[in-house]
Coordinates of C-alpha atoms in Angstrom, one line a residue:
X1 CA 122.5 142.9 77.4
X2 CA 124.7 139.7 78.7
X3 CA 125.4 141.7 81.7
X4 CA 122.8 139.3 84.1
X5 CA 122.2 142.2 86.5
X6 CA 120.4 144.6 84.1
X7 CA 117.5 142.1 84.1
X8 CA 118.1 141.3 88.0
X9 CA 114.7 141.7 89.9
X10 CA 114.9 144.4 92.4
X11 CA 114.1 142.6 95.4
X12 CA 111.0 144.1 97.3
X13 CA 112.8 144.7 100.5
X14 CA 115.5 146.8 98.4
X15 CA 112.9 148.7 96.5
X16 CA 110.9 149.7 99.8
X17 CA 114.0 150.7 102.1
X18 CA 115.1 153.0 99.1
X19 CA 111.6 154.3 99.0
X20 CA 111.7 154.4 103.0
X21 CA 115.4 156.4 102.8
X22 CA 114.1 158.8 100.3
X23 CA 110.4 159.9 102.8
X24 CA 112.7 159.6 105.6
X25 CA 115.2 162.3 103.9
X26 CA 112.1 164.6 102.5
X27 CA 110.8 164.4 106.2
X28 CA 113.9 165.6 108.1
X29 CA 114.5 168.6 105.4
X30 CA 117.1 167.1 103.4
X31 CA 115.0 168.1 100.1
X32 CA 115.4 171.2 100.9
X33 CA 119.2 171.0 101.9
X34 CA 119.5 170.4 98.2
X35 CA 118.0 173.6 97.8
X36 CA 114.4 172.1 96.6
X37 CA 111.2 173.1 97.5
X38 CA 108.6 171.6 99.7
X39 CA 105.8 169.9 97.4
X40 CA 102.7 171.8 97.7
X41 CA 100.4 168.8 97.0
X42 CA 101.6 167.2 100.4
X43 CA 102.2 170.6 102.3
X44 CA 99.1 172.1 100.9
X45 CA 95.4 171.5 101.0
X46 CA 93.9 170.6 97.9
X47 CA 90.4 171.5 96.4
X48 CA 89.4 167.7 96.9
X49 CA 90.1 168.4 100.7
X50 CA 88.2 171.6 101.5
X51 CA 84.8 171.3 99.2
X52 CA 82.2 168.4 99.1
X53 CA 82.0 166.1 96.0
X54 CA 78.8 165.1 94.1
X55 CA 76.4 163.2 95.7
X56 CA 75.5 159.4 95.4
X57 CA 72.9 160.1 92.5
X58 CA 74.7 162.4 90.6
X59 CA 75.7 159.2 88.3
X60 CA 73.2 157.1 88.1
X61 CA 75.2 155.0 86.4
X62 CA 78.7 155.3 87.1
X63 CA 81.2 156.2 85.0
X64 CA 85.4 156.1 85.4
X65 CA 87.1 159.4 86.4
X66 CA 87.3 162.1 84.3
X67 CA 91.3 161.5 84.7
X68 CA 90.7 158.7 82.6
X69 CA 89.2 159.8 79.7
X70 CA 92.1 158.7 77.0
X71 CA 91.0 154.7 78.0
X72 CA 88.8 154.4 75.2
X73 CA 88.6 152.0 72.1
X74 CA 90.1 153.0 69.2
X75 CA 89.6 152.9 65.2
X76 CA 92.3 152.6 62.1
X77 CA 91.1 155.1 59.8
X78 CA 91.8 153.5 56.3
X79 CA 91.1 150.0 57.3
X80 CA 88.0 149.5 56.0
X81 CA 85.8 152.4 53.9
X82 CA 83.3 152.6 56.6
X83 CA 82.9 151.8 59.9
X84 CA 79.4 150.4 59.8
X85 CA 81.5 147.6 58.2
X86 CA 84.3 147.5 60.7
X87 CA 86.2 147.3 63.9
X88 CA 87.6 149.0 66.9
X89 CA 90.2 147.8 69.2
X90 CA 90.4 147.4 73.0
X91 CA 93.1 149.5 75.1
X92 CA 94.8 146.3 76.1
X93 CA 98.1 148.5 77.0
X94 CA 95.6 150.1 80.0
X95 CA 94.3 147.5 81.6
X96 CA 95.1 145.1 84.1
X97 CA 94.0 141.3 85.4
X98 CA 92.0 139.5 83.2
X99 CA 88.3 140.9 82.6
X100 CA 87.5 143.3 80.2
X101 CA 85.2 146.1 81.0
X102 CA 81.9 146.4 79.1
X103 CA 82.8 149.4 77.8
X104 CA 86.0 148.8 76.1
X105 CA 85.0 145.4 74.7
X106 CA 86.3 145.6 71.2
X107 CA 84.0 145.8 68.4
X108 CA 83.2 143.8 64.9
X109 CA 80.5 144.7 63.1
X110 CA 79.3 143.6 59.5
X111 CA 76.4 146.2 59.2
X112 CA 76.7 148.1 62.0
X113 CA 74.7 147.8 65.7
X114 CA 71.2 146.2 65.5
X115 CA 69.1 148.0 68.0
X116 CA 66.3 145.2 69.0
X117 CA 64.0 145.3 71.5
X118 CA 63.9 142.6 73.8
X119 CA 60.4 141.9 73.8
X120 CA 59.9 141.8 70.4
X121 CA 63.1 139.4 70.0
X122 CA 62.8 135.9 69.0
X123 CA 64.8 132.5 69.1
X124 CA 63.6 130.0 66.6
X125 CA 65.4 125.9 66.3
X126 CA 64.5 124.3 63.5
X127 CA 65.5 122.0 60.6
X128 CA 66.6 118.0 61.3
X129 CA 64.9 118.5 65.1
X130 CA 62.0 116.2 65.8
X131 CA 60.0 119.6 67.2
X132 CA 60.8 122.9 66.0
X133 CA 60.7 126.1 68.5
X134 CA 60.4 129.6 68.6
X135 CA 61.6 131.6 72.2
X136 CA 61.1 134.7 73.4
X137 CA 63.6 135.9 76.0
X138 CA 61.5 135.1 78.8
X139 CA 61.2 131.5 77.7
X140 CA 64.8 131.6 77.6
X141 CA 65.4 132.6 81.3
X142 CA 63.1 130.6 82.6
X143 CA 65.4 127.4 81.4
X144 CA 66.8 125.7 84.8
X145 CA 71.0 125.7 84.1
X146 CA 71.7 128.6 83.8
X147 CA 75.4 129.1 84.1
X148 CA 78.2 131.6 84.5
X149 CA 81.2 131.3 82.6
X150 CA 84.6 133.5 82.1
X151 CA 85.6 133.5 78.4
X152 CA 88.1 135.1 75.8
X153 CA 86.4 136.2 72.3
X154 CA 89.4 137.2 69.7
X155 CA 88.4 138.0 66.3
X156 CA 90.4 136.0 63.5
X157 CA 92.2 138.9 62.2
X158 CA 93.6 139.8 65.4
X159 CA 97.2 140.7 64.0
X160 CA 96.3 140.0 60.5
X161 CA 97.8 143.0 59.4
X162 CA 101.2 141.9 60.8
X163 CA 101.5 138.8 58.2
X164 CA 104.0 140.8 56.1
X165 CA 106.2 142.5 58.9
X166 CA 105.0 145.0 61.5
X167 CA 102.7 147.7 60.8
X168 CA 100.9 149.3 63.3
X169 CA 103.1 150.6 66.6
X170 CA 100.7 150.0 69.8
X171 CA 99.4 146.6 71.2
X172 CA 96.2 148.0 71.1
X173 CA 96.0 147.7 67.4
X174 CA 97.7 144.6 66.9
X175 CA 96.2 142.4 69.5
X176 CA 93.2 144.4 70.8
X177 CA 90.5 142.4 69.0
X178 CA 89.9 140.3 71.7
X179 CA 88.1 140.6 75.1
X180 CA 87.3 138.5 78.1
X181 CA 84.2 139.0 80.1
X182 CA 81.9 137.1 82.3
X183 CA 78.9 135.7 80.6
X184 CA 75.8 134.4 81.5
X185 CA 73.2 132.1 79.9
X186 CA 72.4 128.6 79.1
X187 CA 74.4 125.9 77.6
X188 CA 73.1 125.8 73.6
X189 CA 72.9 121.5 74.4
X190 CA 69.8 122.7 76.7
X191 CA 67.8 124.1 73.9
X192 CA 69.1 121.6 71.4
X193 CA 67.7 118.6 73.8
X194 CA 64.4 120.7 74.0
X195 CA 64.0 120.4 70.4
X196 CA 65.1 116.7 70.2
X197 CA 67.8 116.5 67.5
X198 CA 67.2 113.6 64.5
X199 CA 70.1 111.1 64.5
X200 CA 71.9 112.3 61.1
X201 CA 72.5 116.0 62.6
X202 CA 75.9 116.9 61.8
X203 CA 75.9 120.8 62.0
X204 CA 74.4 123.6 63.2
X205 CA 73.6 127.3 61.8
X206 CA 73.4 130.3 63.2
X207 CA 72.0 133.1 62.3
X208 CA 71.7 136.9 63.5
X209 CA 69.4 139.5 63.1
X210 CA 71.4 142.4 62.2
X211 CA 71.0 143.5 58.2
X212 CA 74.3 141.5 57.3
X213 CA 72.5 138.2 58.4
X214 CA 75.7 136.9 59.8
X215 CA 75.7 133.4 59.7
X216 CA 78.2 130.2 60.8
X217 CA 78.3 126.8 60.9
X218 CA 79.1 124.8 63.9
X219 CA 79.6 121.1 64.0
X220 CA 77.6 119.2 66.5
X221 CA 79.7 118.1 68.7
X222 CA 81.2 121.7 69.7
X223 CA 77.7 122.9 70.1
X224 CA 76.6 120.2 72.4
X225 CA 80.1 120.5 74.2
X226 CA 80.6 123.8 75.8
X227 CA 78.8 126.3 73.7
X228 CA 76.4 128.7 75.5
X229 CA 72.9 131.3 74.6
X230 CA 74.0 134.5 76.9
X231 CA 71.9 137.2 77.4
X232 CA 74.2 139.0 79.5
X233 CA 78.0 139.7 80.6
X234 CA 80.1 140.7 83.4
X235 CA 76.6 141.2 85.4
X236 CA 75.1 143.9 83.5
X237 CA 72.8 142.9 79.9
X238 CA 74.7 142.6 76.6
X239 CA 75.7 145.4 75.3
X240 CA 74.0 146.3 71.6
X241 CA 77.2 146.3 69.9
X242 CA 78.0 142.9 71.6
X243 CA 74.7 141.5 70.3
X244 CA 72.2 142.2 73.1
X245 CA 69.2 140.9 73.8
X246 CA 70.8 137.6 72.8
X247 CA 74.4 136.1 71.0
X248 CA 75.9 132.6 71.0
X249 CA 79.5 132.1 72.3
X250 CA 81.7 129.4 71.3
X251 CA 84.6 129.1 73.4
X252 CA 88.1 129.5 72.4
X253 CA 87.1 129.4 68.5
X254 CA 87.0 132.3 66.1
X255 CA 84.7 135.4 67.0
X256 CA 83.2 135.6 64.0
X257 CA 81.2 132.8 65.0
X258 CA 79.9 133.9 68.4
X259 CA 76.7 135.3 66.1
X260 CA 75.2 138.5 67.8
X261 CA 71.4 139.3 67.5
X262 CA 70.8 135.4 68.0
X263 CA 67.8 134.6 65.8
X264 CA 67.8 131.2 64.2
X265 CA 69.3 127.9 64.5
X266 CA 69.3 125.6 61.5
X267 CA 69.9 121.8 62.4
X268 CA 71.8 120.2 59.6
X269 CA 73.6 116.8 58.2
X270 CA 76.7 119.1 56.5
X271 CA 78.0 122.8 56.7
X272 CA 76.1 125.5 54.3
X273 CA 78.9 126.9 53.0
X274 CA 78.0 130.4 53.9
X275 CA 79.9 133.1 52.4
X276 CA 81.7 134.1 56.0
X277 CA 83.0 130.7 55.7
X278 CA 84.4 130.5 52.0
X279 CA 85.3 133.8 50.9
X280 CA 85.8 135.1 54.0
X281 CA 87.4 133.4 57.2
X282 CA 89.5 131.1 55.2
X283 CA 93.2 131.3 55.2
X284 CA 95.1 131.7 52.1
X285 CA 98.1 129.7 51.8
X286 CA 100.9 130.2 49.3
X287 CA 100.1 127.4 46.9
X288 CA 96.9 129.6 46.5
X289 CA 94.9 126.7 48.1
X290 CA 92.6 127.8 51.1
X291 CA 92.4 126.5 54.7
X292 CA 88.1 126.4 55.8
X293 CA 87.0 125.7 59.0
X294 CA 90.0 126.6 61.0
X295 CA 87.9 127.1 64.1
X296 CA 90.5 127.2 66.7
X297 CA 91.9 130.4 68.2
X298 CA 95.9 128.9 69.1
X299 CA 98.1 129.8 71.9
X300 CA 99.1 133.8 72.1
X301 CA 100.6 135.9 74.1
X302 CA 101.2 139.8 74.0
X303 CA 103.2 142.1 76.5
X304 CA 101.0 145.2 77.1
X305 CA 103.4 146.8 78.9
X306 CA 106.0 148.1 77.9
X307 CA 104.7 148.8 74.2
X308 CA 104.4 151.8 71.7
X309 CA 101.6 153.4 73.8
X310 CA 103.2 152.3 77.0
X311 CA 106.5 153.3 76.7
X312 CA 108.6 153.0 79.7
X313 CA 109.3 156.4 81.6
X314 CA 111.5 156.0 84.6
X315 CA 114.9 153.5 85.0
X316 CA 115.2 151.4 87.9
X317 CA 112.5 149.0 89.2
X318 CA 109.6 148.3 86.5
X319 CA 106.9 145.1 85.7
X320 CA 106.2 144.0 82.8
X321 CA 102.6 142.8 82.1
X322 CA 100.8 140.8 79.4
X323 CA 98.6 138.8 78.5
X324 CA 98.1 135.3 77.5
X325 CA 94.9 132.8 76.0
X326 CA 94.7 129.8 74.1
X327 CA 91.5 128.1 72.7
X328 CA 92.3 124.8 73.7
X329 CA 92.5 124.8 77.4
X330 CA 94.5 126.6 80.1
X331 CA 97.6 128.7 80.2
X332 CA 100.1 126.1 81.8
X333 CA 103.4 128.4 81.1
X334 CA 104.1 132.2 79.8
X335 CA 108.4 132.8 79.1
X336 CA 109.4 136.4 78.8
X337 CA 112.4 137.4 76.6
X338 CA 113.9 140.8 76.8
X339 CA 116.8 140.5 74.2
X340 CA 115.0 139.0 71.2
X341 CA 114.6 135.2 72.1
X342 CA 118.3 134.7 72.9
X343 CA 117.4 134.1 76.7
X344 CA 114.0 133.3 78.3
X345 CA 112.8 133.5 82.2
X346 CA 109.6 132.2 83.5
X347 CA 107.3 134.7 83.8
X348 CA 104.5 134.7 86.4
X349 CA 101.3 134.6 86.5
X350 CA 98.9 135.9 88.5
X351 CA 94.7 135.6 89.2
X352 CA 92.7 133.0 87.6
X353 CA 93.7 130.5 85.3
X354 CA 90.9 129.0 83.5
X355 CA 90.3 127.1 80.0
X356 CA 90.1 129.3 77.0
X357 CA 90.4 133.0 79.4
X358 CA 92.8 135.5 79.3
X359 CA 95.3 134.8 81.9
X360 CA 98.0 137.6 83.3
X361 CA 101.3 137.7 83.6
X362 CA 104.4 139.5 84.9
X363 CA 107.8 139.8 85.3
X364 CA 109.4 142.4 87.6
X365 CA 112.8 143.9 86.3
X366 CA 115.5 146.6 86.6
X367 CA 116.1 148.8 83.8
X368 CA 118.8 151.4 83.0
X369 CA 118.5 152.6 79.9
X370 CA 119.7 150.0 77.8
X371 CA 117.9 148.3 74.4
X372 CA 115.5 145.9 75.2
X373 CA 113.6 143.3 72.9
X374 CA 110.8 142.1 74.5
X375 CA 108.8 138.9 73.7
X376 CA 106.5 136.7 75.5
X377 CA 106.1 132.9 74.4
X378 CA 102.9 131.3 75.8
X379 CA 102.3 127.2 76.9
X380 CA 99.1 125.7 77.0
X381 CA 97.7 122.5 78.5
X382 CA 98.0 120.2 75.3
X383 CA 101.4 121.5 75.0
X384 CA 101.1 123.6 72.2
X385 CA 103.7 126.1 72.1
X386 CA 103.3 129.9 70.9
X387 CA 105.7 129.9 67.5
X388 CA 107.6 132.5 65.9
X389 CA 106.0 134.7 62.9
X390 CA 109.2 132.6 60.9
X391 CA 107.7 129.9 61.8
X392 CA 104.3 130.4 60.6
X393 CA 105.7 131.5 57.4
X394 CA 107.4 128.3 56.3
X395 CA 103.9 126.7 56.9
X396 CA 101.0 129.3 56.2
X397 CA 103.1 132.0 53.7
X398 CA 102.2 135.6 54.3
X399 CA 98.6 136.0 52.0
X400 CA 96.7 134.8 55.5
X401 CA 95.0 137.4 57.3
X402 CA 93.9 135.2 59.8
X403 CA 94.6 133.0 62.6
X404 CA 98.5 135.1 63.5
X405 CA 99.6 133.5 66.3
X406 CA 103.3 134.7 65.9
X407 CA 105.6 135.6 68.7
X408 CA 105.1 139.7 69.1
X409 CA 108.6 141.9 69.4
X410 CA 108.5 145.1 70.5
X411 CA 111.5 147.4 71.0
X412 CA 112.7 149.1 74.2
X413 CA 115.0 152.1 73.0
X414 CA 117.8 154.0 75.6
X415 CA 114.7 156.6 76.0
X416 CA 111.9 154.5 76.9
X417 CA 109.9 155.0 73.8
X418 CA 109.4 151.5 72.5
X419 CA 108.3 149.9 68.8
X420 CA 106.8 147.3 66.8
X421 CA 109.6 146.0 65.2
X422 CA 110.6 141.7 63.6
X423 CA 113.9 140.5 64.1
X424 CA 115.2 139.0 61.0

């Protein structure tokens, strides 16, 4: 590990004449001076090559390959009793860039999918509002603003169940309740300014229309700041279990606020104390007091790869990706470590960086077969920097099962198989 060339970046030229020297040798026969065998799949037609594919309607709505079947969500059995009551994670450790898929959007449901149909769907703004208003989603899209805006959404218990030392062995299940999609809408202030707010209104309600009647309390100011009314994301209309025909989203602040099913909006003077904000969504301390209204989703990062379901297979030149967010701005900085937190290197990052996204990273590397302890510490624009899980601790205790921020550690054994592990 303190030798500095096993984390040496293989330079690109290297890499690409050794892959250049190896064709070069397969072409002029030395494979098979070695006494190896041709490789059929180049020296051989393949089915794809010699009979015609489906047509252009055969999926009228596409679908990935068949090859990728295994990129699904996923479910822990015992977390909850049922799943109508529940969640399912995203297959972070599979993807790449910074935009989630609708179909692998993670999932948090209180009382399971609402199936409503559009027409029959209804907005309704009332309380301290000088004229109260009911929408259909026609009305809605008719509004002039309408806007188009790239957003992370990451439940508060993403990692909860790591407060006490690591548990579950895959990134997927400790950090994949979060996604980041395109969405599209109107800003909330639009529809707030319709109704003409009175000049004591503090706080806002939300309520959906599934049968748990989820409902949050928003102060003023962040609805009339940035929050939006969406009606569809990445291009394509809501998906039910994302809250189609209509959800709120409140950017970079817990998900349990972005309300699906988007029914009703209460103007207020103080917060209703709804149960998903006092026995639920608070976070426990070790006194035994209780933080409320901890909106804010902090600075986090996660390495997707390597991790337990992304081990690494084959020494020599490899990247390391991951994944960064913050709910207070832009990614400004992501450091990798790859023996514990002893040493850090910049890592870098790549596509968009926007406020309160995901934002990618990577770090290319060499690898021979040595232990690894891989880390990534993430930087945002107020200068908030991503702590350790210690360092939590001393402030929050371990009774929290929100709002885990904690630097992630994962393991890289001689073999490539690699685990969620804490370094004490």
């Amino acid at each position: 590990m303190s030798d500095a060339r096993k984390d040496r970046p293989t330079s690109r030229r290297g890499f690409l004449a050794a892959a250049a020297g190896a064709g070069a040798l397969a072409a002029a026969g030395g494979a098979r001076a070695q006494g190896q065998k041709p490789d059929p799949l180049i020296t051989e037609p393949q089915d794809w090559n010699r009979f015609l594919g489906p047509g252009v309607d055969a999926a009228p709505y596409g679908k990935p390959s068949k090859f990728e079947a295994g990129v699904v969500r996923r479910h822990v059995g015992w977390l909850t009793a049922d799943t109508i009551s529940s969640i399912n994670f995203t297959p972070l450790h599979q993807l790449d860039g910074i935009v989630t898929p609708n179909g692998l959007c993670f999932e948090r449901h209180h009382a399971g999918v609402a199936e409503i149909e559009p027409g029959k769907h209804r907005l309704m703004v009332h309380g301290l509002v000088e004229k109260p208003l009911v929408f259909t989603m026609d009305d809605l899209k008719r509004f002039p603003g309408r806007v188009n805006k790239l957003y992370f959404l990451e439940c508060a218990a993403n990692g909860g169940m790591e407060w006490r030392g690591a548990q579950l062995n895959g990134c997927q299940f400790t950090h994949g309740m979060i996604h980041n999609v395109w969405y599209t809408g109107i800003p909330l202030k639009t529809l707030l300014d319709e109704a003409g707010m009175r000049n004591h209104a503090k706080w806002l309600l939300a309520e959906g229309a599934d049968a748990s009647l989820m409902t949050r309390s928003i102060p003023i100011e962040k609805a009339m700041k940035d929050c939006l009314v969406v009606w569809a994301m990445n291009g394509e209309a809501l998906r039910p279990e994302q809250g189609y025909p209509l959800r709120l989203v409140v950017p970079g602040w817990e998900g349990n606020m972005w309300i699906k099913w988007l029914r009703r909006l209460e103007i207020g003077d103080q917060p209703w104390q709804q149960r998903e904000e006092t026995s639920k969504y608070t976070d426990l301390l070790a006194d035994g007091r209780s933080r409320r209204f901890t909106f804010v989703m902090d600075a986090k990062s996660v390495v997707t790869n390597p991790s337990p379901q992304a081990p690494l297979r084959q020494k020599g030149p490899n990247v390391l990706s991951g994944l960064a967010w913050s709910g207070r701005g832009a990614i400004t900085r992501v450091d990798v470590s790859i023996d514990g937190g002893r040493n850090w290197r910049n890592a870098r990052i790549d596509g968009p960086v926007l406020p309160m996204s995901l934002t990618r990273f990577y770090v290319d590397f060499d690898w021979q077969g040595e232990d690894l302890l891989i880390q990534s510490r993430a930087m945002d624009e107020t200068g908030y920097v991503q702590p350790t899980k210690d360092e939590l601790r001393k402030v929050r205790g371990v009774n929290s099962i929100y709002h885990n921020n904690g630097i992630q550690t994962w393991h890289v054994k001689p073999n490539g198989e690699t685990e969620n592990v804490e370094i004490l």
